[in-house]
Coordinates of C-alpha atoms in Angstrom, one line a residue:
X944 CA 0.0 0.0 0.0
X945 CA 1.9 3.0 -1.3
X946 CA -0.3 5.5 0.6
X947 CA 0.4 3.8 3.8
X948 CA 4.2 3.6 3.2
X949 CA 4.3 7.3 2.4
X950 CA 2.5 8.0 5.6
X951 CA 4.8 5.8 7.6
X952 CA 7.8 7.9 6.3
X953 CA 6.0 11.2 7.2
X954 CA 5.3 10.2 10.8
X955 CA 7.3 11.5 13.7
X956 CA 10.4 9.2 14.0
X957 CA 10.4 9.7 17.7
X958 CA 8.2 7.4 19.7
X959 CA 7.9 10.0 22.4
X960 CA 6.8 12.7 20.0
X961 CA 4.3 10.3 18.4
X962 CA 2.9 9.3 21.8
X963 CA 2.4 13.0 22.8
X964 CA 0.4 13.6 19.6
X965 CA -1.6 10.6 20.2
X966 CA -2.5 11.7 23.8
X967 CA -3.5 15.2 22.5
X968 CA -5.5 13.6 19.8
X969 CA -7.3 11.2 22.1
X970 CA -8.3 14.0 24.4
X971 CA -10.2 15.5 21.5
X972 CA -12.1 12.5 20.1
X973 CA -15.3 12.8 22.1
X974 CA -15.6 16.5 21.0
X975 CA -14.9 15.5 17.4
X976 CA -17.6 12.9 17.4
X977 CA -20.2 15.4 18.8
X978 CA -19.3 17.9 16.2
X979 CA -19.4 15.2 13.5
X980 CA -22.9 14.1 14.4
X981 CA -24.0 17.7 14.6
X982 CA -22.7 18.4 11.2
X983 CA -24.4 15.3 9.8
X984 CA -27.7 16.6 11.0
X985 CA -27.0 20.1 9.5
X986 CA -25.9 18.8 6.1
X987 CA -28.3 15.8 5.5
X988 CA -32.1 16.1 5.7
X989 CA -32.4 12.2 5.4
X990 CA -30.3 11.9 8.6
X991 CA -32.6 14.2 10.6
X992 CA -35.5 12.0 9.5
X993 CA -34.0 8.8 10.9
X994 CA -35.4 7.3 14.0
X995 CA -33.5 7.4 17.2
X996 CA -32.1 3.9 16.9
X997 CA -30.4 4.2 13.5
X998 CA -29.0 7.6 14.6
X999 CA -27.5 6.1 17.6
X1000 CA -25.9 3.3 15.4
X1001 CA -24.3 6.1 13.2
X1002 CA -23.1 7.9 16.3
X1003 CA -21.3 4.7 17.3
X1004 CA -19.8 4.3 13.9
X1005 CA -18.5 7.9 13.8
X1006 CA -17.1 7.5 17.3
X1007 CA -15.5 4.1 16.3
X1008 CA -14.0 5.7 13.1
X1009 CA -12.4 8.5 15.0
X1010 CA -11.1 6.2 17.9
X1011 CA -9.9 3.9 15.1
X1012 CA -7.9 6.7 13.5
X1013 CA -6.2 7.3 16.8
X1014 CA -5.4 3.6 17.4
X1015 CA -4.1 3.3 13.9
X1016 CA -2.0 6.4 14.1
X1017 CA -0.5 5.2 17.4
X1018 CA 0.8 2.0 15.8
X1019 CA 4.4 2.7 15.0
X1020 CA 4.6 0.2 12.1
X1021 CA 1.1 -0.6 10.8
X1022 CA 0.5 -3.0 7.9
X1023 CA -2.4 -0.8 6.9
X1024 CA -5.4 0.9 8.4
X1025 CA -7.5 -1.4 10.5
X1026 CA -11.1 -0.5 9.5
X1027 CA -13.1 -3.6 10.2
X1028 CA -13.9 -2.4 13.7
X1029 CA -15.4 0.9 12.4
X1030 CA -18.6 -0.7 10.9
X1031 CA -18.5 -3.6 13.3
X1032 CA -19.7 -1.4 16.0
X1033 CA -23.2 -1.1 14.3
X1034 CA -25.6 -4.0 13.6
X1035 CA -26.0 -5.3 10.1
X1036 CA -29.4 -3.8 9.9
X1037 CA -27.8 -0.5 9.4
X1038 CA -26.7 -1.5 5.9
X1039 CA -30.4 -2.0 5.1
X1040 CA -31.5 1.3 6.5
X1041 CA -29.1 3.5 4.8
X1042 CA -27.7 3.3 1.2
X1043 CA -24.0 3.1 0.1
X1044 CA -24.4 6.7 -1.2
X1045 CA -25.5 7.9 2.2
X1046 CA -22.8 6.0 3.9
X1047 CA -20.2 7.7 1.7
X1048 CA -21.8 11.1 2.6
X1049 CA -21.5 10.3 6.3
X1050 CA -17.8 9.2 6.0
X1051 CA -17.1 12.4 3.9
X1052 CA -18.8 14.6 6.6
X1053 CA -16.9 12.9 9.5
X1054 CA -13.6 13.2 7.7
X1055 CA -14.3 16.9 6.9
X1056 CA -15.0 17.5 10.6
X1057 CA -11.9 15.7 11.7
X1058 CA -9.8 17.7 9.3
X1059 CA -11.4 21.0 10.5
X1060 CA -10.9 20.0 14.2
X1061 CA -7.3 19.2 13.6
X1062 CA -6.8 22.7 12.6
X1063 CA -8.8 24.2 15.4
X1064 CA -7.8 22.0 18.4
X1065 CA -4.5 20.5 17.7
X1066 CA -1.1 22.3 18.0
X1067 CA 0.2 23.8 14.6
X1068 CA 3.2 21.3 14.7
X1069 CA 0.9 18.3 14.8
X1070 CA -1.3 19.3 11.9
X1071 CA 0.7 18.4 8.8
X1072 CA 1.2 14.7 9.9
X1073 CA -2.3 14.3 11.1
X1074 CA -3.7 15.8 7.8
X1075 CA -1.6 13.2 5.9
X1076 CA -2.7 10.4 8.1
X1077 CA -6.4 11.2 8.0
X1078 CA -6.3 11.2 4.1
X1079 CA -4.8 7.7 4.1
X1080 CA -7.1 6.5 6.8
X1081 CA -10.2 7.8 5.2
X1082 CA -9.4 6.1 1.8
X1083 CA -9.3 2.8 3.6
X1084 CA -12.6 3.4 5.5
X1085 CA -14.2 4.2 2.2
X1086 CA -13.0 0.9 0.7
X1087 CA -14.3 -1.0 3.9
X1088 CA -17.7 0.6 3.4
X1089 CA -17.8 -0.4 -0.2
X1090 CA -16.8 -4.0 0.6
X1091 CA -19.6 -4.2 3.3
X1092 CA -22.2 -3.0 0.9
X1093 CA -20.9 -5.2 -1.9
X1094 CA -21.0 -8.2 0.2
X1095 CA -24.5 -7.4 1.5
X1096 CA -25.7 -6.9 -2.2
X1097 CA -24.2 -10.3 -3.1
X1098 CA -26.0 -12.0 -0.3
X1099 CA -29.2 -10.3 -1.2
X1100 CA -28.8 -11.2 -4.9
X1101 CA -28.3 -14.9 -3.9
X1102 CA -31.3 -14.8 -1.6
X1103 CA -33.4 -13.0 -4.2
X1104 CA -32.4 -15.6 -6.9
X1105 CA -33.4 -18.5 -4.6
X1106 CA -36.8 -16.8 -3.8
X1107 CA -37.5 -16.1 -7.4
X1108 CA -36.7 -19.7 -8.3
X1109 CA -39.2 -20.9 -5.6
X1110 CA -41.9 -18.6 -7.0
X1111 CA -41.3 -19.8 -10.5
X1112 CA -41.4 -23.4 -9.4
X1113 CA -44.7 -22.8 -7.7
X1114 CA -46.1 -21.3 -10.9
X1115 CA -44.9 -24.4 -12.9
X1116 CA -46.6 -26.7 -10.4
X1117 CA -49.8 -24.6 -10.4
X1118 CA -49.6 -23.9 -6.7
X1119 CA -49.7 -20.1 -6.8
X1120 CA -51.4 -19.2 -3.5
X1121 CA -51.3 -16.2 -1.3
X1122 CA -47.9 -17.1 0.1
X1123 CA -46.5 -17.3 -3.3
X1124 CA -48.0 -13.9 -4.2
X1125 CA -46.4 -12.5 -1.1
X1126 CA -42.9 -13.8 -2.2
X1127 CA -43.5 -12.4 -5.7
X1128 CA -44.5 -9.1 -4.2
X1129 CA -41.2 -9.0 -2.2
X1130 CA -39.4 -9.5 -5.5
X1131 CA -41.2 -6.4 -7.0
X1132 CA -44.1 -8.1 -8.8
X1133 CA -47.0 -5.7 -9.0
X1134 CA -49.0 -6.7 -12.0
X1135 CA -52.6 -8.0 -11.5
X1136 CA -54.0 -7.4 -15.0
X1137 CA -52.1 -9.8 -17.4
X1138 CA -49.6 -12.6 -17.1
X1139 CA -47.9 -14.9 -19.6
X1140 CA -45.4 -17.7 -19.2
X1141 CA -42.5 -18.1 -21.7
X1142 CA -40.6 -21.4 -22.0
X1143 CA -37.4 -22.0 -23.9
X1144 CA -34.0 -23.9 -23.6
X1145 CA -31.7 -22.7 -20.8
X1146 CA -28.3 -21.3 -21.9
X1147 CA -25.6 -24.1 -22.1
X1148 CA -22.2 -23.0 -20.8
X1149 CA -19.4 -24.3 -18.7
X1150 CA -20.8 -22.1 -15.9
X1151 CA -24.5 -22.4 -16.3
X1152 CA -25.5 -20.6 -13.0
X1153 CA -23.5 -17.6 -13.9
X1154 CA -24.5 -17.4 -17.4
X1155 CA -28.2 -18.0 -16.7
X1156 CA -28.1 -15.2 -14.1
X1157 CA -26.7 -12.8 -16.7
X1158 CA -29.2 -13.8 -19.3
X1159 CA -32.1 -13.4 -16.8
X1160 CA -30.9 -9.9 -16.0
X1161 CA -30.8 -9.2 -19.7
X1162 CA -34.5 -10.3 -20.0
X1163 CA -35.3 -8.3 -16.9
X1164 CA -33.9 -5.2 -18.5
X1165 CA -35.9 -5.7 -21.6
X1166 CA -39.0 -6.4 -19.6
X1167 CA -38.5 -3.2 -17.6
X1168 CA -38.1 -1.2 -20.8
X1169 CA -41.5 -2.5 -22.0
X1170 CA -43.0 -1.7 -18.6
X1171 CA -43.4 -5.3 -17.5
X1172 CA -42.9 -7.2 -14.3
X1173 CA -40.7 -10.2 -14.7
X1174 CA -39.8 -13.4 -12.9
X1175 CA -37.4 -16.0 -14.2
X1176 CA -35.5 -19.1 -13.3
X1177 CA -33.8 -22.2 -14.7
X1178 CA -35.8 -25.4 -14.3
X1179 CA -33.7 -28.3 -15.5
X1180 CA -32.8 -27.7 -19.1
X1181 CA -35.6 -25.0 -19.5
X1182 CA -35.4 -21.4 -18.8
X1183 CA -38.8 -20.2 -17.5
X1184 CA -39.9 -16.5 -17.7
X1185 CA -43.1 -15.0 -16.3
X1186 CA -44.2 -11.6 -17.5
X1187 CA -46.8 -9.4 -16.1
X1188 CA -48.5 -6.3 -17.4
X1189 CA -51.9 -5.3 -18.9
X1190 CA -50.5 -4.9 -22.4
X1191 CA -49.8 -8.7 -22.5
X1192 CA -53.4 -9.3 -23.3
X1193 CA -52.5 -8.5 -26.9
X1194 CA -50.8 -11.6 -28.2
X1195 CA -49.1 -9.9 -31.1
X1196 CA -47.6 -7.3 -28.9
X1197 CA -46.4 -10.0 -26.4
X1198 CA -44.6 -11.9 -29.2
X1199 CA -42.9 -8.6 -30.2
X1200 CA -41.7 -8.1 -26.7
X1201 CA -40.4 -11.7 -26.3
X1202 CA -38.6 -11.4 -29.7
X1203 CA -36.5 -8.7 -28.2
X1204 CA -34.9 -11.0 -25.6
X1205 CA -35.3 -14.3 -27.4
X1206 CA -31.5 -14.4 -27.9
X1207 CA -31.0 -14.9 -24.1
X1208 CA -32.4 -18.5 -24.5
X1209 CA -30.4 -21.3 -26.0
X1210 CA -30.9 -22.1 -29.6
X1211 CA -34.2 -23.8 -30.2
X1212 CA -37.9 -23.0 -29.8
X1213 CA -39.2 -20.4 -27.4
X1214 CA -42.9 -20.9 -26.7
X1215 CA -45.3 -18.2 -25.3
X1216 CA -48.3 -19.3 -23.3
X1217 CA -51.7 -17.4 -23.6
X1218 CA -52.4 -14.4 -21.4
X1219 CA -54.2 -14.9 -18.1
X1220 CA -55.7 -12.3 -15.7
X1221 CA -53.6 -12.8 -12.5
X1222 CA -50.5 -14.6 -11.2
X1223 CA -52.9 -16.9 -9.3
X1224 CA -54.1 -18.1 -12.8
X1225 CA -50.7 -18.8 -14.3
X1226 CA -51.4 -22.6 -14.2
X1227 CA -53.3 -22.3 -17.5
X1228 CA -50.6 -20.3 -19.3
X1229 CA -47.9 -22.6 -17.9
X1230 CA -49.7 -25.8 -19.0
X1231 CA -50.2 -24.5 -22.6
X1232 CA -46.6 -23.1 -22.9
X1233 CA -45.1 -26.4 -21.7
X1234 CA -47.4 -28.5 -23.9
X1235 CA -46.3 -26.3 -26.9
X1236 CA -42.7 -26.5 -25.9
X1237 CA -43.0 -30.4 -26.0
X1238 CA -44.9 -30.5 -29.3
X1239 CA -43.1 -27.7 -31.2
X1240 CA -40.6 -30.3 -32.6
X1241 CA -43.6 -31.3 -34.8
X1242 CA -43.3 -27.9 -36.6
X1243 CA -39.6 -27.4 -37.4
X1244 CA -40.5 -24.2 -39.3
X1245 CA -42.2 -22.6 -36.4
X1246 CA -41.3 -18.9 -35.8
X1247 CA -39.2 -18.0 -32.8
X1248 CA -40.9 -17.1 -30.5
X1249 CA -44.2 -19.0 -31.2
X1250 CA -47.4 -18.8 -29.3
X1251 CA -48.8 -22.0 -27.7
X1252 CA -52.0 -21.2 -29.5
X1253 CA -50.4 -21.4 -32.9
X1254 CA -49.1 -24.9 -31.9
X1255 CA -52.7 -26.3 -31.3
X1256 CA -52.4 -28.9 -34.1
X1257 CA -49.1 -30.2 -32.9
X1258 CA -50.3 -30.2 -29.3
X1259 CA -53.5 -32.1 -30.2
X1260 CA -51.5 -34.8 -32.1
X1261 CA -49.0 -35.0 -29.1
X1262 CA -51.9 -36.0 -26.8
X1263 CA -52.9 -32.6 -25.2
X1264 CA -56.6 -33.0 -24.5
X1265 CA -57.0 -29.3 -23.9
X1266 CA -55.7 -28.5 -27.4
X1267 CA -58.0 -31.1 -29.0
X1268 CA -61.0 -29.6 -27.3
X1269 CA -59.9 -26.1 -28.2
X1270 CA -59.6 -27.0 -31.9
X1271 CA -63.1 -28.5 -31.8
X1272 CA -64.7 -25.8 -29.7
X1273 CA -63.1 -22.8 -31.4
X1274 CA -63.0 -23.9 -35.0
X1275 CA -65.4 -26.7 -35.8
X1276 CA -68.4 -25.9 -33.7
X1277 CA -68.6 -22.1 -34.6
X1278 CA -68.5 -23.1 -38.2
X1279 CA -71.2 -25.7 -37.7
X1280 CA -73.4 -23.1 -35.8
X1281 CA -72.9 -20.3 -38.4
X1282 CA -74.7 -22.4 -41.0
X1283 CA -74.8 -21.0 -44.5
X1284 CA -72.9 -23.9 -46.0
X1285 CA -69.7 -22.8 -44.4
X1286 CA -68.7 -26.2 -42.9
X1287 CA -69.7 -28.1 -46.1
X1288 CA -67.8 -25.6 -48.3
X1289 CA -64.7 -25.9 -46.1
X1290 CA -64.7 -29.7 -46.3
X1291 CA -65.0 -29.7 -50.0
X1292 CA -62.4 -26.9 -50.4
X1293 CA -59.9 -28.9 -48.4
X1294 CA -60.7 -32.1 -50.2
X1295 CA -60.2 -30.4 -53.6
X1296 CA -56.7 -29.3 -52.8
X1297 CA -57.6 -25.7 -51.9
X1298 CA -59.0 -25.0 -55.4
X1299 CA -61.8 -22.5 -55.5
X1300 CA -62.9 -23.5 -59.0
X1301 CA -62.9 -27.3 -58.2
X1302 CA -64.9 -26.6 -55.1
X1303 CA -67.4 -24.5 -57.0
X1304 CA -67.9 -27.3 -59.5
X1305 CA -68.3 -29.9 -56.8
X1306 CA -70.9 -27.8 -54.9
X1307 CA -72.6 -26.6 -58.1
X1308 CA -72.2 -22.9 -57.1
X1309 CA -70.5 -19.9 -58.5
X1310 CA -66.8 -19.4 -57.7
X1311 CA -67.6 -16.1 -56.0
X1312 CA -70.0 -17.9 -53.7
X1313 CA -67.1 -20.2 -52.6
X1314 CA -64.8 -17.2 -52.1
X1315 CA -67.4 -15.4 -50.0
X1316 CA -67.9 -18.6 -47.9
X1317 CA -64.2 -19.0 -47.4
X1318 CA -64.0 -15.4 -46.2
X1319 CA -66.9 -16.1 -43.7
X1320 CA -65.0 -19.2 -42.5
X1321 CA -61.9 -16.9 -41.8
X1322 CA -64.2 -14.4 -40.0
X1323 CA -65.9 -17.0 -37.9
X1324 CA -62.8 -19.2 -37.0
X1325 CA -60.0 -16.8 -37.2
X1326 CA -58.3 -19.2 -39.6
X1327 CA -57.9 -18.6 -43.4
X1328 CA -58.6 -21.8 -45.5
X1329 CA -56.4 -20.5 -48.2
X1330 CA -53.3 -20.4 -45.9
X1331 CA -51.6 -23.8 -45.9
X1332 CA -50.8 -23.6 -42.2
X1333 CA -54.3 -22.6 -41.3
X1334 CA -55.9 -25.1 -43.6
X1335 CA -53.9 -27.8 -41.7
X1336 CA -55.3 -26.7 -38.4
X1337 CA -58.8 -26.5 -39.8
X1338 CA -58.6 -30.0 -41.3
X1339 CA -57.6 -31.3 -37.9
X1340 CA -60.4 -29.3 -36.2
X1341 CA -63.0 -30.8 -38.5
X1342 CA -61.8 -34.3 -37.5
X1343 CA -61.7 -33.6 -33.9
X1344 CA -65.1 -31.8 -34.0
X1345 CA -66.6 -35.1 -35.5
X1346 CA -64.8 -37.3 -33.0
X1347 CA -65.5 -35.4 -29.9
X1348 CA -69.0 -34.2 -30.7
X1349 CA -70.8 -31.9 -28.3
X1350 CA -70.6 -34.4 -25.5
X1351 CA -66.8 -34.7 -25.9
X1352 CA -66.3 -31.0 -25.1
X1353 CA -67.9 -31.2 -21.7
X1354 CA -67.2 -34.7 -20.5
X1355 CA -63.9 -33.8 -18.8
X1356 CA -61.9 -35.9 -21.3
X1357 CA -58.2 -36.4 -20.7
X1358 CA -56.2 -33.3 -20.5
X1359 CA -52.5 -32.7 -21.2

């Protein structure tokens, strides 16, 4: 430590002279502490607003710092300033009550007071060496404060990560009760108007925990930019992200947001569950997102990210009872109820290889009538028969609608 070596050379070589300075300095420490605390109150509004207990802790720290300076100066051959006792005089709770910035302000105020007091109460001959000493000592005290807060932040980060992982685990298991909501609130979750679950592959590196943590922070940053709450954790080989915010009720907007941080997942599909109203309801979004994640292998050309709803055909073929019923309920039955020959025209159109003219000939109607009915199919179902991907979903929905029938939609058939 160059500063300390320089200070050692500038100290009085005579033990008797040094001892005399220490005695004079020790006689002034109580007064210096009183002046320092008074100056803190004058300079800092936030200090005046503290309760009596934390103010007493800060007084202890100030006194310990000034006494520590005397003890350190008295040592004829120190290895460096001993600053561990300065902050050890106050409980750990102090680090949670005042910020690092506020601590730096208090250290600066105390040092300013000591330097002023040296000029006011110490003999002129003592001042140069004491000023040199306080500069070196204050530097080490500042480093000690930074280390304490860094360690506290590290511990909080580890604890928060474990707490966040437990919340995400509860979401995955569909056990989101009041206690889970409380833990989520502790982590900063405030949304109660829209929630989606996103599933993708976890990053693969030699240090997965470190890499996953950095990727989760990158996702958190993007979510914050979009005004969303975010929870995330690695579950096995999957990275699970839970997003919250009213704008998530728009699926297209949600996919756009997820696309901004999709690179934080490992290569492979990223599936977005449907929006639900509240964190308590995330079981439905989780179930569909996980079902889509398992089934997306059946659609290698799927976009990244892809919504679980767009994977209904693959999910149905993969054994997801909810997807089968959704296809029958949302596509087949509305078309059947709409009448007007929509269902019949759709069946013939699919059988005729998506040819309008061939369909018109088979039904003995004008081609424009076929086009009109196909537009109505799109309006009623949300799927366009002229789009190959939508036509695939419609064909599967027709089959499932016939197989399940009305009773199959309400008989509590097998789910995912």
